[in-house]
PDB file of C-alpha atoms and ligand atoms in Angstrom:
ATOM      1  CA  MET J 870       0.000   0.000   0.000  1.00 98.00           C
ATOM      2  CA  ILE J 871       1.290   3.475  -0.872  1.00 98.00           C
ATOM      3  CA  ASP J 872       0.159   7.080  -0.283  1.00 99.00           C
ATOM      4  CA  LEU J 873       1.196   9.832  -2.684  1.00 99.00           C
ATOM      5  CA  HIS J 874      -0.493  12.812  -1.016  1.00 99.00           C
ATOM      6  CA  SER J 875       0.254  13.974   2.525  1.00 98.00           C
ATOM      7  CA  HIS J 876       0.999  17.134   4.493  1.00 98.00           C
ATOM      8  CA  THR J 877       3.304  17.895   7.428  1.00 98.00           C
ATOM      9  CA  ASN J 878       3.285  20.780   9.896  1.00 97.00           C
ATOM     10  CA  GLU J 879       5.659  22.635   7.552  1.00 98.00           C
ATOM     11  CA  SER J 880       2.475  23.494   5.622  1.00 97.00           C
ATOM     12  CA  ASP J 881      -0.993  22.964   7.079  1.00 96.00           C
ATOM     13  CA  GLY J 882      -0.756  19.451   8.533  1.00 97.00           C
ATOM     14  CA  THR J 883      -0.249  18.786  12.226  1.00 96.00           C
ATOM     15  CA  PHE J 884       2.330  15.949  12.169  1.00 98.00           C
ATOM     16  CA  THR J 885       6.041  16.710  12.093  1.00 98.00           C
ATOM     17  CA  PRO J 886       7.958  15.126   9.188  1.00 98.00           C
ATOM     18  CA  PHE J 887       9.509  12.719  11.704  1.00 98.00           C
ATOM     19  CA  GLU J 888       6.084  11.710  13.105  1.00 98.00           C
ATOM     20  CA  LEU J 889       4.707  11.225   9.608  1.00 98.00           C
ATOM     21  CA  VAL J 890       7.514   8.813   8.651  1.00 98.00           C
ATOM     22  CA  LYS J 891       6.917   6.917  11.898  1.00 98.00           C
ATOM     23  CA  LEU J 892       3.170   6.741  11.248  1.00 98.00           C
ATOM     24  CA  ALA J 893       3.770   5.438   7.714  1.00 98.00           C
ATOM     25  CA  GLY J 894       5.790   2.591   9.196  1.00 98.00           C
ATOM     26  CA  GLU J 895       3.104   1.774  11.762  1.00 98.00           C
ATOM     27  CA  ARG J 896       0.371   1.770   9.144  1.00 97.00           C
ATOM     28  CA  GLY J 897       2.228  -0.374   6.633  1.00 98.00           C
ATOM     29  CA  VAL J 898       2.629   2.372   4.035  1.00 98.00           C
ATOM     30  CA  GLU J 899       5.532   1.238   1.821  1.00 98.00           C
ATOM     31  CA  ALA J 900       5.952   4.443  -0.170  1.00 98.00           C
ATOM     32  CA  LEU J 901       4.905   7.924   0.894  1.00 98.00           C
ATOM     33  CA  ALA J 902       4.923  11.236  -0.935  1.00 99.00           C
ATOM     34  CA  ILE J 903       5.085  14.349   1.186  1.00 98.00           C
ATOM     35  CA  SER J 904       3.244  16.920  -0.925  1.00 98.00           C
ATOM     36  CA  ASP J 905       3.098  19.996   1.272  1.00 98.00           C
ATOM     37  CA  HIS J 906       1.619  23.257  -0.010  1.00 98.00           C
ATOM     38  CA  ASP J 907       4.391  25.492  -1.414  1.00 98.00           C
ATOM     39  CA  THR J 908       7.349  23.987   0.499  1.00 98.00           C
ATOM     40  CA  PHE J 909       9.803  21.083   0.472  1.00 98.00           C
ATOM     41  CA  ALA J 910      10.811  21.688   4.106  1.00 98.00           C
ATOM     42  CA  GLY J 911       8.806  18.701   5.342  1.00 98.00           C
ATOM     43  CA  TYR J 912      10.226  16.382   2.673  1.00 98.00           C
ATOM     44  CA  ASP J 913      13.786  17.596   3.311  1.00 98.00           C
ATOM     45  CA  GLN J 914      13.497  16.869   7.045  1.00 98.00           C
ATOM     46  CA  ALA J 915      11.796  13.506   6.577  1.00 98.00           C
ATOM     47  CA  LEU J 916      14.366  12.126   4.124  1.00 98.00           C
ATOM     48  CA  PRO J 917      17.097  11.009   6.586  1.00 98.00           C
ATOM     49  CA  GLU J 918      14.470   9.395   8.820  1.00 98.00           C
ATOM     50  CA  ALA J 919      12.835   7.622   5.872  1.00 98.00           C
ATOM     51  CA  ARG J 920      16.219   6.229   4.775  1.00 98.00           C
ATOM     52  CA  LYS J 921      16.802   4.849   8.272  1.00 97.00           C
ATOM     53  CA  SER J 922      13.400   3.176   8.456  1.00 97.00           C
ATOM     54  CA  GLY J 923      13.326   1.846   4.871  1.00 97.00           C
ATOM     55  CA  LEU J 924      10.377   3.993   3.776  1.00 98.00           C
ATOM     56  CA  ASP J 925      10.349   4.882   0.062  1.00 98.00           C
ATOM     57  CA  LEU J 926       9.885   8.660   0.342  1.00 98.00           C
ATOM     58  CA  VAL J 927       8.733  10.627  -2.709  1.00 98.00           C
ATOM     59  CA  CYS J 928       9.317  14.363  -3.146  1.00 98.00           C
ATOM     60  CA  GLY J 929       6.092  16.205  -3.927  1.00 98.00           C
ATOM     61  CA  ILE J 930       4.492  19.632  -3.854  1.00 98.00           C
ATOM     62  CA  GLU J 931       0.924  20.929  -3.969  1.00 98.00           C
ATOM     63  CA  LEU J 932       0.260  24.294  -5.577  1.00 98.00           C
ATOM     64  CA  SER J 933      -2.893  26.390  -5.524  1.00 97.00           C
ATOM     65  CA  THR J 934      -3.473  27.792  -8.989  1.00 97.00           C
ATOM     66  CA  ARG J 935      -6.155  29.804 -10.747  1.00 94.00           C
ATOM     67  CA  VAL J 936      -7.953  29.590 -14.022  1.00 93.00           C
ATOM     68  CA  PRO J 937      -8.059  32.607 -16.373  1.00 89.00           C
ATOM     69  CA  GLY J 938     -11.408  34.361 -16.516  1.00 79.00           C
ATOM     70  CA  THR J 939     -12.676  33.058 -13.201  1.00 70.00           C
ATOM     71  CA  LYS J 940     -12.824  35.065 -10.006  1.00 65.00           C
ATOM     72  CA  SER J 941     -11.745  32.774  -7.222  1.00 62.00           C
ATOM     73  CA  TYR J 942     -11.716  29.385  -8.859  1.00 74.00           C
ATOM     74  CA  THR J 943      -8.756  27.397  -7.606  1.00 88.00           C
ATOM     75  CA  VAL J 944      -7.205  24.247  -8.999  1.00 96.00           C
ATOM     76  CA  HIS J 945      -4.753  22.271  -6.891  1.00 98.00           C
ATOM     77  CA  LEU J 946      -1.798  20.943  -8.823  1.00 98.00           C
ATOM     78  CA  LEU J 947       0.548  18.251  -7.520  1.00 98.00           C
ATOM     79  CA  GLY J 948       4.138  17.993  -8.709  1.00 98.00           C
ATOM     80  CA  TYR J 949       6.266  14.865  -8.242  1.00 98.00           C
ATOM     81  CA  PHE J 950      10.047  14.950  -8.439  1.00 98.00           C
ATOM     82  CA  LEU J 951      11.098  11.362  -9.009  1.00 98.00           C
ATOM     83  CA  ARG J 952      14.400  11.606 -10.843  1.00 94.00           C
ATOM     84  CA  GLN J 953      16.282  14.412  -9.184  1.00 93.00           C
ATOM     85  CA  PRO J 954      15.528  16.953  -6.475  1.00 94.00           C
ATOM     86  CA  PRO J 955      13.830  20.139  -7.657  1.00 97.00           C
ATOM     87  CA  PRO J 956      16.307  22.796  -8.796  1.00 98.00           C
ATOM     88  CA  GLU J 957      17.097  26.023  -6.950  1.00 98.00           C
ATOM     89  CA  GLU J 958      15.017  28.192  -9.364  1.00 98.00           C
ATOM     90  CA  PHE J 959      11.910  26.215  -8.529  1.00 98.00           C
ATOM     91  CA  ARG J 960      12.544  26.562  -4.799  1.00 98.00           C
ATOM     92  CA  ALA J 961      13.040  30.312  -5.275  1.00 98.00           C
ATOM     93  CA  TRP J 962       9.672  30.466  -7.039  1.00 98.00           C
ATOM     94  CA  LEU J 963       8.064  28.735  -4.053  1.00 98.00           C
ATOM     95  CA  ASP J 964       9.566  31.424  -1.791  1.00 98.00           C
ATOM     96  CA  GLU J 965       7.688  33.997  -3.873  1.00 98.00           C
ATOM     97  CA  LEU J 966       4.448  32.089  -3.328  1.00 97.00           C
ATOM     98  CA  ILE J 967       5.120  32.068   0.416  1.00 97.00           C
ATOM     99  CA  ASP J 968       5.669  35.852   0.307  1.00 97.00           C
ATOM    100  CA  GLY J 969       2.253  36.087  -1.348  1.00 97.00           C
ATOM    101  CA  ARG J 970       0.788  34.206   1.602  1.00 97.00           C
ATOM    102  CA  ARG J 971       2.362  36.641   4.100  1.00 96.00           C
ATOM    103  CA  ASP J 972       0.813  39.520   2.214  1.00 97.00           C
ATOM    104  CA  ARG J 973      -2.590  37.754   2.151  1.00 97.00           C
ATOM    105  CA  ASN J 974      -2.331  36.969   5.868  1.00 98.00           C
ATOM    106  CA  ARG J 975      -1.796  40.644   6.716  1.00 98.00           C
ATOM    107  CA  ARG J 976      -4.817  41.648   4.615  1.00 98.00           C
ATOM    108  CA  LEU J 977      -6.898  38.825   6.083  1.00 98.00           C
ATOM    109  CA  ILE J 978      -6.163  40.009   9.630  1.00 98.00           C
ATOM    110  CA  ALA J 979      -7.217  43.556   8.641  1.00 98.00           C
ATOM    111  CA  SER J 980     -10.379  42.262   7.004  1.00 98.00           C
ATOM    112  CA  LEU J 981     -11.303  40.209  10.075  1.00 98.00           C
ATOM    113  CA  ARG J 982     -10.612  43.167  12.376  1.00 97.00           C
ATOM    114  CA  ASP J 983     -12.958  45.312  10.248  1.00 96.00           C
ATOM    115  CA  LYS J 984     -15.692  42.851  11.116  1.00 94.00           C
ATOM    116  CA  GLY J 985     -14.859  42.873  14.810  1.00 95.00           C
ATOM    117  CA  VAL J 986     -12.813  39.691  14.925  1.00 97.00           C
ATOM    118  CA  ASP J 987     -10.011  40.393  17.330  1.00 95.00           C
ATOM    119  CA  ILE J 988      -7.068  38.186  16.412  1.00 96.00           C
ATOM    120  CA  GLU J 989      -3.412  39.025  15.855  1.00 96.00           C
ATOM    121  CA  LEU J 990      -1.146  37.969  13.026  1.00 96.00           C
ATOM    122  CA  ALA J 991       1.553  36.917  15.499  1.00 96.00           C
ATOM    123  CA  GLU J 992      -0.658  34.372  17.228  1.00 96.00           C
ATOM    124  CA  VAL J 993      -1.702  32.821  13.912  1.00 97.00           C
ATOM    125  CA  GLU J 994       1.863  32.735  12.603  1.00 95.00           C
ATOM    126  CA  ARG J 995       2.985  31.022  15.789  1.00 95.00           C
ATOM    127  CA  LEU J 996       1.041  27.933  14.650  1.00 95.00           C
ATOM    128  CA  GLY J 997       2.734  27.835  11.262  1.00 95.00           C
ATOM    129  CA  ARG J 998       6.307  26.895  10.478  1.00 96.00           C
ATOM    130  CA  THR J 999       7.477  27.459   6.889  1.00 96.00           C
ATOM    131  CA  LEU J1000       4.112  28.954   6.028  1.00 96.00           C
ATOM    132  CA  THR J1001       0.870  30.066   7.592  1.00 96.00           C
ATOM    133  CA  GLY J1002      -2.372  29.133   5.891  1.00 96.00           C
ATOM    134  CA  ARG J1003      -6.088  29.519   6.417  1.00 96.00           C
ATOM    135  CA  PRO J1004      -6.302  26.301   8.465  1.00 95.00           C
ATOM    136  CA  HIS J1005      -4.064  28.024  11.039  1.00 96.00           C
ATOM    137  CA  PHE J1006      -6.471  30.968  11.087  1.00 98.00           C
ATOM    138  CA  ALA J1007      -9.313  28.488  11.579  1.00 96.00           C
ATOM    139  CA  ARG J1008      -7.623  27.017  14.635  1.00 96.00           C
ATOM    140  CA  ILE J1009      -7.260  30.450  16.259  1.00 97.00           C
ATOM    141  CA  LEU J1010     -10.864  31.408  15.391  1.00 98.00           C
ATOM    142  CA  ILE J1011     -12.054  28.216  17.088  1.00 97.00           C
ATOM    143  CA  ASP J1012      -9.772  28.685  20.119  1.00 97.00           C
ATOM    144  CA  LYS J1013     -11.117  32.214  20.577  1.00 97.00           C
ATOM    145  CA  GLY J1014     -14.740  31.171  20.255  1.00 97.00           C
ATOM    146  CA  TYR J1015     -15.489  32.833  16.895  1.00 98.00           C
ATOM    147  CA  ALA J1016     -16.383  29.444  15.406  1.00 98.00           C
ATOM    148  CA  THR J1017     -17.070  26.011  16.822  1.00 97.00           C
ATOM    149  CA  ASN J1018     -15.408  23.989  14.062  1.00 95.00           C
ATOM    150  CA  PHE J1019     -13.426  24.237  10.808  1.00 93.00           C
ATOM    151  CA  ASP J1020     -16.502  24.245   8.598  1.00 95.00           C
ATOM    152  CA  GLU J1021     -17.977  27.167  10.464  1.00 97.00           C
ATOM    153  CA  ALA J1022     -14.662  29.068  10.468  1.00 97.00           C
ATOM    154  CA  PHE J1023     -14.452  28.734   6.680  1.00 97.00           C
ATOM    155  CA  ARG J1024     -18.136  29.437   6.102  1.00 97.00           C
ATOM    156  CA  ARG J1025     -18.215  32.567   8.242  1.00 97.00           C
ATOM    157  CA  TYR J1026     -14.711  34.013   7.877  1.00 98.00           C
ATOM    158  CA  LEU J1027     -12.165  32.282   5.648  1.00 97.00           C
ATOM    159  CA  GLY J1028     -13.912  30.634   2.721  1.00 95.00           C
ATOM    160  CA  GLU J1029     -14.381  32.126  -0.726  1.00 91.00           C
ATOM    161  CA  SER J1030     -18.008  33.049   0.018  1.00 92.00           C
ATOM    162  CA  ALA J1031     -17.322  34.651   3.404  1.00 96.00           C
ATOM    163  CA  PRO J1032     -17.635  38.475   3.641  1.00 96.00           C
ATOM    164  CA  THR J1033     -14.121  38.718   5.095  1.00 97.00           C
ATOM    165  CA  TYR J1034     -12.478  36.552   2.399  1.00 96.00           C
ATOM    166  CA  VAL J1035      -9.306  37.886   0.797  1.00 95.00           C
ATOM    167  CA  GLU J1036      -7.525  36.380  -2.188  1.00 93.00           C
ATOM    168  CA  ARG J1037      -3.868  35.538  -2.331  1.00 94.00           C
ATOM    169  CA  TYR J1038      -1.517  35.550  -5.275  1.00 94.00           C
ATOM    170  CA  ALA J1039      -1.813  32.333  -7.237  1.00 94.00           C
ATOM    171  CA  PRO J1040      -0.231  31.506 -10.607  1.00 96.00           C
ATOM    172  CA  TYR J1041      -2.378  30.474 -13.529  1.00 96.00           C
ATOM    173  CA  VAL J1042      -2.649  26.712 -13.729  1.00 97.00           C
ATOM    174  CA  ALA J1043      -0.855  26.634 -17.118  1.00 97.00           C
ATOM    175  CA  GLU J1044       2.097  28.541 -15.668  1.00 98.00           C
ATOM    176  CA  ALA J1045       2.319  26.183 -12.691  1.00 98.00           C
ATOM    177  CA  ILE J1046       2.250  23.142 -15.003  1.00 98.00           C
ATOM    178  CA  LYS J1047       5.052  24.677 -17.062  1.00 98.00           C
ATOM    179  CA  ARG J1048       7.150  25.457 -13.969  1.00 98.00           C
ATOM    180  CA  VAL J1049       6.822  21.895 -12.664  1.00 98.00           C
ATOM    181  CA  LEU J1050       7.782  20.447 -16.060  1.00 98.00           C
ATOM    182  CA  GLU J1051      10.781  22.784 -16.395  1.00 98.00           C
ATOM    183  CA  ALA J1052      11.914  21.711 -12.924  1.00 98.00           C
ATOM    184  CA  GLY J1053      11.883  18.071 -14.036  1.00 98.00           C
ATOM    185  CA  GLY J1054       8.673  17.222 -12.186  1.00 98.00           C
ATOM    186  CA  VAL J1055       5.492  15.429 -13.184  1.00 98.00           C
ATOM    187  CA  PRO J1056       2.430  17.726 -12.962  1.00 98.00           C
ATOM    188  CA  VAL J1057      -0.728  15.989 -11.731  1.00 98.00           C
ATOM    189  CA  LEU J1058      -4.246  17.333 -11.183  1.00 98.00           C
ATOM    190  CA  ALA J1059      -5.098  16.925  -7.463  1.00 98.00           C
ATOM    191  CA  HIS J1060      -8.522  15.685  -6.274  1.00 98.00           C
ATOM    192  CA  PRO J1061     -10.456  16.508  -9.472  1.00 97.00           C
ATOM    193  CA  ILE J1062     -13.753  16.124  -7.581  1.00 96.00           C
ATOM    194  CA  ARG J1063     -13.023  19.490  -5.969  1.00 95.00           C
ATOM    195  CA  LEU J1064     -13.142  21.243  -9.326  1.00 93.00           C
ATOM    196  CA  GLY J1065     -16.841  21.137  -8.554  1.00 88.00           C
ATOM    197  CA  LEU J1066     -17.776  21.090 -12.227  1.00 87.00           C
ATOM    198  CA  ARG J1067     -21.470  20.469 -12.787  1.00 80.00           C
ATOM    199  CA  ASP J1068     -21.357  17.612 -15.195  1.00 90.00           C
ATOM    200  CA  ALA J1069     -18.997  14.912 -16.388  1.00 93.00           C
ATOM    201  CA  ALA J1070     -18.660  16.463 -19.855  1.00 95.00           C
ATOM    202  CA  ALA J1071     -17.509  19.835 -18.469  1.00 93.00           C
ATOM    203  CA  GLU J1072     -15.087  18.040 -16.165  1.00 94.00           C
ATOM    204  CA  GLU J1073     -13.622  15.996 -18.992  1.00 97.00           C
ATOM    205  CA  ALA J1074     -13.310  19.040 -21.260  1.00 96.00           C
ATOM    206  CA  PHE J1075     -11.443  20.928 -18.538  1.00 96.00           C
ATOM    207  CA  ILE J1076      -9.058  18.033 -17.860  1.00 97.00           C
ATOM    208  CA  SER J1077      -8.410  17.715 -21.580  1.00 98.00           C
ATOM    209  CA  GLU J1078      -7.475  21.430 -21.696  1.00 97.00           C
ATOM    210  CA  LEU J1079      -5.042  20.919 -18.833  1.00 98.00           C
ATOM    211  CA  ARG J1080      -3.536  18.010 -20.714  1.00 98.00           C
ATOM    212  CA  ASP J1081      -2.966  20.288 -23.698  1.00 98.00           C
ATOM    213  CA  ALA J1082      -1.162  22.641 -21.281  1.00 98.00           C
ATOM    214  CA  GLY J1083       1.212  19.818 -20.281  1.00 98.00           C
ATOM    215  CA  LEU J1084      -0.573  17.996 -17.475  1.00 98.00           C
ATOM    216  CA  ARG J1085       0.794  14.440 -17.185  1.00 98.00           C
ATOM    217  CA  GLY J1086      -1.405  12.782 -14.590  1.00 98.00           C
ATOM    218  CA  ILE J1087      -4.572  12.827 -12.562  1.00 98.00           C
ATOM    219  CA  GLU J1088      -5.208  11.879  -8.940  1.00 98.00           C
ATOM    220  CA  VAL J1089      -7.716   9.085  -9.445  1.00 98.00           C
ATOM    221  CA  PHE J1090      -7.571   7.774  -5.870  1.00 98.00           C
ATOM    222  CA  HIS J1091      -8.324  10.324  -3.121  1.00 98.00           C
ATOM    223  CA  SER J1092     -10.142  10.424   0.216  1.00 98.00           C
ATOM    224  CA  ASP J1093     -12.853  12.671  -1.283  1.00 98.00           C
ATOM    225  CA  HIS J1094     -13.586  10.316  -4.189  1.00 98.00           C
ATOM    226  CA  ARG J1095     -16.427   7.820  -4.088  1.00 97.00           C
ATOM    227  CA  PRO J1096     -15.971   4.540  -5.991  1.00 97.00           C
ATOM    228  CA  ALA J1097     -17.923   5.969  -8.946  1.00 97.00           C
ATOM    229  CA  ASP J1098     -15.624   9.013  -9.056  1.00 97.00           C
ATOM    230  CA  MET J1099     -12.510   6.835  -9.081  1.00 98.00           C
ATOM    231  CA  GLU J1100     -13.971   4.833 -11.926  1.00 98.00           C
ATOM    232  CA  ARG J1101     -14.818   7.975 -13.913  1.00 97.00           C
ATOM    233  CA  TYR J1102     -11.372   9.537 -13.403  1.00 98.00           C
ATOM    234  CA  GLY J1103      -9.688   6.226 -14.212  1.00 98.00           C
ATOM    235  CA  GLY J1104     -11.573   6.245 -17.513  1.00 98.00           C
ATOM    236  CA  ILE J1105     -10.496   9.821 -18.264  1.00 98.00           C
ATOM    237  CA  ALA J1106      -6.871   8.895 -17.474  1.00 98.00           C
ATOM    238  CA  ARG J1107      -7.012   6.005 -19.970  1.00 98.00           C
ATOM    239  CA  LYS J1108      -8.743   8.044 -22.644  1.00 98.00           C
ATOM    240  CA  TYR J1109      -6.276  10.952 -22.455  1.00 98.00           C
ATOM    241  CA  ASN J1110      -3.208   8.857 -21.722  1.00 98.00           C
ATOM    242  CA  LEU J1111      -2.669  10.471 -18.329  1.00 98.00           C
ATOM    243  CA  LEU J1112      -0.804   8.838 -15.453  1.00 98.00           C
ATOM    244  CA  VAL J1113      -2.864   7.639 -12.506  1.00 98.00           C
ATOM    245  CA  THR J1114      -1.874   8.735  -8.981  1.00 98.00           C
ATOM    246  CA  GLY J1115      -3.538   8.619  -5.598  1.00 98.00           C
ATOM    247  CA  GLY J1116      -3.225   9.529  -1.956  1.00 98.00           C
ATOM    248  CA  SER J1117      -5.127  10.224   1.231  1.00 98.00           C
ATOM    249  CA  ASP J1118      -4.368  13.985   1.555  1.00 98.00           C
ATOM    250  CA  PHE J1119      -3.554  13.290   5.191  1.00 98.00           C
ATOM    251  CA  HIS J1120      -3.374  16.504   7.298  1.00 97.00           C
ATOM    252  CA  GLY J1121      -3.313  14.975  10.805  1.00 97.00           C
ATOM    253  CA  ASP J1122      -5.563  16.277  13.559  1.00 93.00           C
ATOM    254  CA  VAL J1123      -7.153  19.052  11.475  1.00 90.00           C
ATOM    255  CA  LYS J1124      -8.773  16.377   9.268  1.00 92.00           C
ATOM    256  CA  PRO J1125      -9.126  13.581  11.830  1.00 94.00           C
ATOM    257  CA  HIS J1126     -11.387  11.376   9.721  1.00 96.00           C
ATOM    258  CA  ILE J1127      -8.667  10.894   7.071  1.00 98.00           C
ATOM    259  CA  SER J1128      -6.136   8.110   7.745  1.00 98.00           C
ATOM    260  CA  LEU J1129      -2.678   7.899   6.247  1.00 98.00           C
ATOM    261  CA  GLY J1130      -2.648   5.243   3.527  1.00 98.00           C
ATOM    262  CA  THR J1131      -6.279   4.194   3.779  1.00 98.00           C
ATOM    263  CA  GLY J1132      -8.067   7.545   3.396  1.00 98.00           C
ATOM    264  CA  TYR J1133     -11.655   8.152   4.414  1.00 98.00           C
ATOM    265  CA  HIS J1134     -13.371   5.081   5.875  1.00 97.00           C
ATOM    266  CA  GLU J1135     -10.776   2.797   4.256  1.00 97.00           C
ATOM    267  CA  ASN J1136     -11.703   3.982   0.757  1.00 97.00           C
ATOM    268  CA  LEU J1137      -8.090   3.670  -0.466  1.00 98.00           C
ATOM    269  CA  ASN J1138      -5.683   0.798  -1.046  1.00 98.00           C
ATOM    270  CA  ILE J1139      -3.259   2.111  -3.652  1.00 98.00           C
ATOM    271  CA  PRO J1140      -0.860  -0.469  -5.097  1.00 97.00           C
ATOM    272  CA  MET J1141       2.880   0.029  -5.634  1.00 98.00           C
ATOM    273  CA  ALA J1142       2.261  -0.348  -9.388  1.00 98.00           C
ATOM    274  CA  VAL J1143       0.914   3.230  -9.389  1.00 98.00           C
ATOM    275  CA  LEU J1144       4.288   4.552  -8.234  1.00 98.00           C
ATOM    276  CA  ASN J1145       6.219   2.226 -10.524  1.00 98.00           C
ATOM    277  CA  ASN J1146       4.288   3.595 -13.520  1.00 98.00           C
ATOM    278  CA  LEU J1147       4.894   7.156 -12.389  1.00 98.00           C
ATOM    279  CA  ARG J1148       8.634   6.499 -12.026  1.00 98.00           C
ATOM    280  CA  ALA J1149       8.822   4.786 -15.399  1.00 97.00           C
ATOM    281  CA  ALA J1150       7.212   7.794 -17.068  1.00 94.00           C
ATOM    282  CA  ALA J1151       9.178  10.481 -15.227  1.00 90.00           C
TER     283      ALA J1151
HETATM  284  P1  AMP X2628      -4.601  28.620   1.960  1.00 52.40           P
HETATM  285  O1  AMP X2628      -3.713  27.808   1.058  1.00 52.40           O
HETATM  286  O2  AMP X2628      -3.888  29.210   3.119  1.00 52.40           O
HETATM  287  O3  AMP X2628      -5.438  29.620   1.218  1.00 52.40           O
HETATM  288  O4  AMP X2628      -5.628  27.575   2.620  1.00 52.40           O
HETATM  289  C1  AMP X2628      -6.211  26.591   1.811  1.00 52.40           C
HETATM  290  C2  AMP X2628      -6.389  25.328   2.607  1.00 52.40           C
HETATM  291  O5  AMP X2628      -7.464  25.514   3.504  1.00 52.40           O
HETATM  292  C3  AMP X2628      -6.780  24.152   1.745  1.00 52.40           C
HETATM  293  O6  AMP X2628      -5.657  23.451   1.276  1.00 52.40           O
HETATM  294  C4  AMP X2628      -7.580  23.294   2.688  1.00 52.40           C
HETATM  295  O7  AMP X2628      -6.695  22.446   3.431  1.00 52.40           O
HETATM  296  C5  AMP X2628      -8.189  24.301   3.629  1.00 52.40           C
HETATM  297  N1  AMP X2628      -9.599  24.613   3.304  1.00 52.40           N
HETATM  298  C6  AMP X2628     -10.061  25.338   2.269  1.00 52.40           C
HETATM  299  N2  AMP X2628     -11.423  25.442   2.322  1.00 52.40           N
HETATM  300  C7  AMP X2628     -11.805  24.749   3.430  1.00 52.40           C
HETATM  301  C8  AMP X2628     -13.073  24.471   4.040  1.00 52.40           C
HETATM  302  N3  AMP X2628     -14.216  24.945   3.522  1.00 52.40           N
HETATM  303  N4  AMP X2628     -13.092  23.740   5.165  1.00 52.40           N
HETATM  304  C9  AMP X2628     -11.931  23.266   5.698  1.00 52.40           C
HETATM  305  N5  AMP X2628     -10.715  23.482   5.169  1.00 52.40           N
HETATM  306  C10 AMP X2628     -10.649  24.214   4.051  1.00 52.40           C
HETATM  307 FE1   FE X2629      -4.062  21.624   3.020  1.00 52.40          FE
HETATM  308 FE1   FE X2630      -5.527  20.078  -2.199  1.00 52.40          FE
HETATM  309 ZN1   ZN X2631      -3.386  18.270  -0.162  1.00 52.40          ZN
END
């Protein structure tokens, strides 16, 4: 069993890289990709530990991207670096994305204060390590009694439909695909179910456009996918000659119902062949 999508506390997960490697061992995960948002810090720290414990650790990234002509439509793109570590230029580009988050976080604090929500940037940033994201804001909002759970925090304050929502800089999806390819990575569409496209035809047309932009794979197996979704995305992968990937999107305690390796209510059991195919194509 393998898991090609997970987050550490270097982005918005709650497990340290060390704890995540240990958990993979306990749960019988043979290969694990750390695919933090916008940073390789978790992967870099986990690597020595993974070598010691015999875990096959894969270097990944997850990028939030936008689609031209849409207001706040975001597409998550995974990148897998299977042959060589990502080059310095790519890491420098990630630093720019993290700067964009800092700027967003300052504006988000101001926007919340305008609506009478009394929280400070410093206390939110204290929860983050390499970067501070909206899930960290959610934790503070809950701690301070402004929301009772994550859903409410996003619905009332942080989500795209909330009155206090602020955007952050995000590259266009085609640019992100190009950057991953130039860095020697394999660009993969993350959890396509979250595109939220109304019908299967619109979904397929969109994925086909991404393929024309250089997309190489699609995350068929994911905690959010029902069996019918996995079947549909598997069919699209075959039809468009896209690689198949999959992972739980483990975030630790902030998404407690998702288990490393096995996903949501054991909906995942991803075979090593998926990684072998990815490596062969990289
Ligand atoms: P950021 O990258 O800082 O803008 O935060 C985005 C992250 O917030 C996503 O990767 C999710 O993990 C989380 N998120 C976004 N929307 C929601 C939601 N409605 N409920 C819970 N978590 C969410
Ligand atoms: Fe996340
Ligand atoms: Fe995602
Ligand atoms: Zn993720």
